[in-house]
Each structure stands twice: as structure tokens, then as C-alpha cells.
Coordinates of C-alpha atoms in Angstrom, one line a residue:
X1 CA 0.0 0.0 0.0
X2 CA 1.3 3.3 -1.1
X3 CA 1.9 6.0 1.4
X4 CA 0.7 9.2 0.6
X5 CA 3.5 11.8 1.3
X6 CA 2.5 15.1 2.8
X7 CA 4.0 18.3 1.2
X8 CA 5.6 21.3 3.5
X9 CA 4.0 23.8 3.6
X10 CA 6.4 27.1 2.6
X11 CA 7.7 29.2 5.8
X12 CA 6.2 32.4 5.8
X13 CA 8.6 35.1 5.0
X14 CA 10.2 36.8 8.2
X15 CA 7.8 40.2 8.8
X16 CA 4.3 38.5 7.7
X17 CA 1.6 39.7 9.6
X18 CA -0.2 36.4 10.9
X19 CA -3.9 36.1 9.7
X20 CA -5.3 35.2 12.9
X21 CA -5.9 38.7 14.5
X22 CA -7.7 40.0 11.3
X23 CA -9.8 36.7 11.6
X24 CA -10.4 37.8 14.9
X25 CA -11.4 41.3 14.1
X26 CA -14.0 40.3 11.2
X27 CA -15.6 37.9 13.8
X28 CA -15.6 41.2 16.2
X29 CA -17.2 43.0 13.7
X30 CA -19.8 40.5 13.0
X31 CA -20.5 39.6 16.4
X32 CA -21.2 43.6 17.3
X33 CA -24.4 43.3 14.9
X34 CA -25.6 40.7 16.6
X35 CA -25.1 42.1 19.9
X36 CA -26.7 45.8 18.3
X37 CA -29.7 43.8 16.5
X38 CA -30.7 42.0 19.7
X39 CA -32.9 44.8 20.7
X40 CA -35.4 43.9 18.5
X41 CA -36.4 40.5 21.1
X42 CA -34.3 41.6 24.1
X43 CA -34.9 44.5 26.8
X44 CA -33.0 47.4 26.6
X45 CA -30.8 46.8 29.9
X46 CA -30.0 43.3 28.3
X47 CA -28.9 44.8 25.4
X48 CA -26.7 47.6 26.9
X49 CA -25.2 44.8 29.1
X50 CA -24.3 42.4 26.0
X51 CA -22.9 45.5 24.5
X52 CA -20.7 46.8 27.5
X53 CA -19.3 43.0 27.4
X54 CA -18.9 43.0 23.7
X55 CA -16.4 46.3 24.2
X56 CA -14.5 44.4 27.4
X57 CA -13.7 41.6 24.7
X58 CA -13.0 44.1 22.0
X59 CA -10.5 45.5 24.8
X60 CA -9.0 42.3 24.9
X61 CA -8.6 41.5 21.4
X62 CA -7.1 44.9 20.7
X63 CA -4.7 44.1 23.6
X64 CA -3.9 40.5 22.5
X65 CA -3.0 41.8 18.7
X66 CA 0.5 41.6 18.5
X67 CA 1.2 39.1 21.4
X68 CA -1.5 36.4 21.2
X69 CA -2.4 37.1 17.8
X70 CA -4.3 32.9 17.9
X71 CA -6.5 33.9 20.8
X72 CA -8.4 36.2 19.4
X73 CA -10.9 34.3 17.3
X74 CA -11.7 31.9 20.0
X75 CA -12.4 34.9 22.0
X76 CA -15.1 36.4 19.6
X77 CA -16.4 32.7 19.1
X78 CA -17.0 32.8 22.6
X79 CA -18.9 36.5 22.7
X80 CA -21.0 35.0 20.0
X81 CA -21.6 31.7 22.2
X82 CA -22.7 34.1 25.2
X83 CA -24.5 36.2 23.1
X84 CA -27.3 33.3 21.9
X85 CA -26.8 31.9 25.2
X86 CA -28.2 34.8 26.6
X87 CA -31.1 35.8 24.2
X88 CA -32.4 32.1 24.1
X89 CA -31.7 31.8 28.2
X90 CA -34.0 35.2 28.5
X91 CA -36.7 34.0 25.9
X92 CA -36.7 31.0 28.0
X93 CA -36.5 32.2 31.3
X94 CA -38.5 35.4 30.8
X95 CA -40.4 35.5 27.6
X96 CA -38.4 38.1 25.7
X97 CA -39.2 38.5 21.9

């Protein structure tokens, strides 16, 4: 049975910026309209507090840039994961939308 041989993959030249944090920042981006369109089903102290969390993990990102630049997209993963946790937890709970 023939092996199948795996090619290297090219080093990236020395200087080139890492695609992570710009993945990070689209999903940041996309996650702050789902945060901002939430006040059509959610109260407006919900959505102010989704919002004032979505800029603490903005903060973060913008501060993990240059020196975690692979932590960022599981942090804006995980501000989306709150996010529905919280408006299906509330439609649940309290019968928002």
C-alpha cells in the first residue's frame, strides 16, 4: 500500500503579519451586529449589558493583537456563544421576543 507523502507547507517570510488577528477582528465586527440587533427580542438593559461586554472583549482582542495574535478568534467565538446563550436563556426564562 502506497503511502501518501505530505508536502511542507512554505515558511512564511520573516515580517508577515499572521492572519489570525484580522480573523479575529471580522468575527468582532460581525459579532457587534448581533449584539446591536438584539434589541429587537431583548430588553434594553439586556442589550446595553451584552454591548458593554462586547467592548470588554473588543479591549481584549485589541490588547492581545500583537502578542497572542491565535487567541483572538476563539475569543469572539465565545462572545457570540454568550450572546445566543443569553437571548435564548432570557426567551426561555422570561419570555423576551
Amino acid at each position: 500500500m502506497r503511502q501518501r507523502r505530505r508536502t511542507a507547507r512554505p515558511p512564511r517570510p520573516d515580517g508577515a503579519p499572521s492572519p489570525w488577528p484580522f480573523a479575529g477582528l471580522v468575527l468582532m465586527a460581525g459579532s457587534f451586529f448581533l449584539h446591536a440587533a438584539s434589541v429587537t427580542v431583548a430588553p434594553w438593559w439586556a442589550v446595553v449589558l451584552l454591548l458593554v461586554l462586547w467592548a470588554l472583549e473588543l479591549r481584549l482582542c485589541l490588547r492581545w493583537f500583537t502578542p497572542h495574535p491565535r487567541r483572538l478568534v476563539p475569543v469572539a467565538l465565545g462572545g457570540m456563544v454568550l450572546w445566543f446563550a443569553v437571548l435564548v436563556g432570557g426567551a426561555v426564562a422570561f419570555s423576551w421576543g
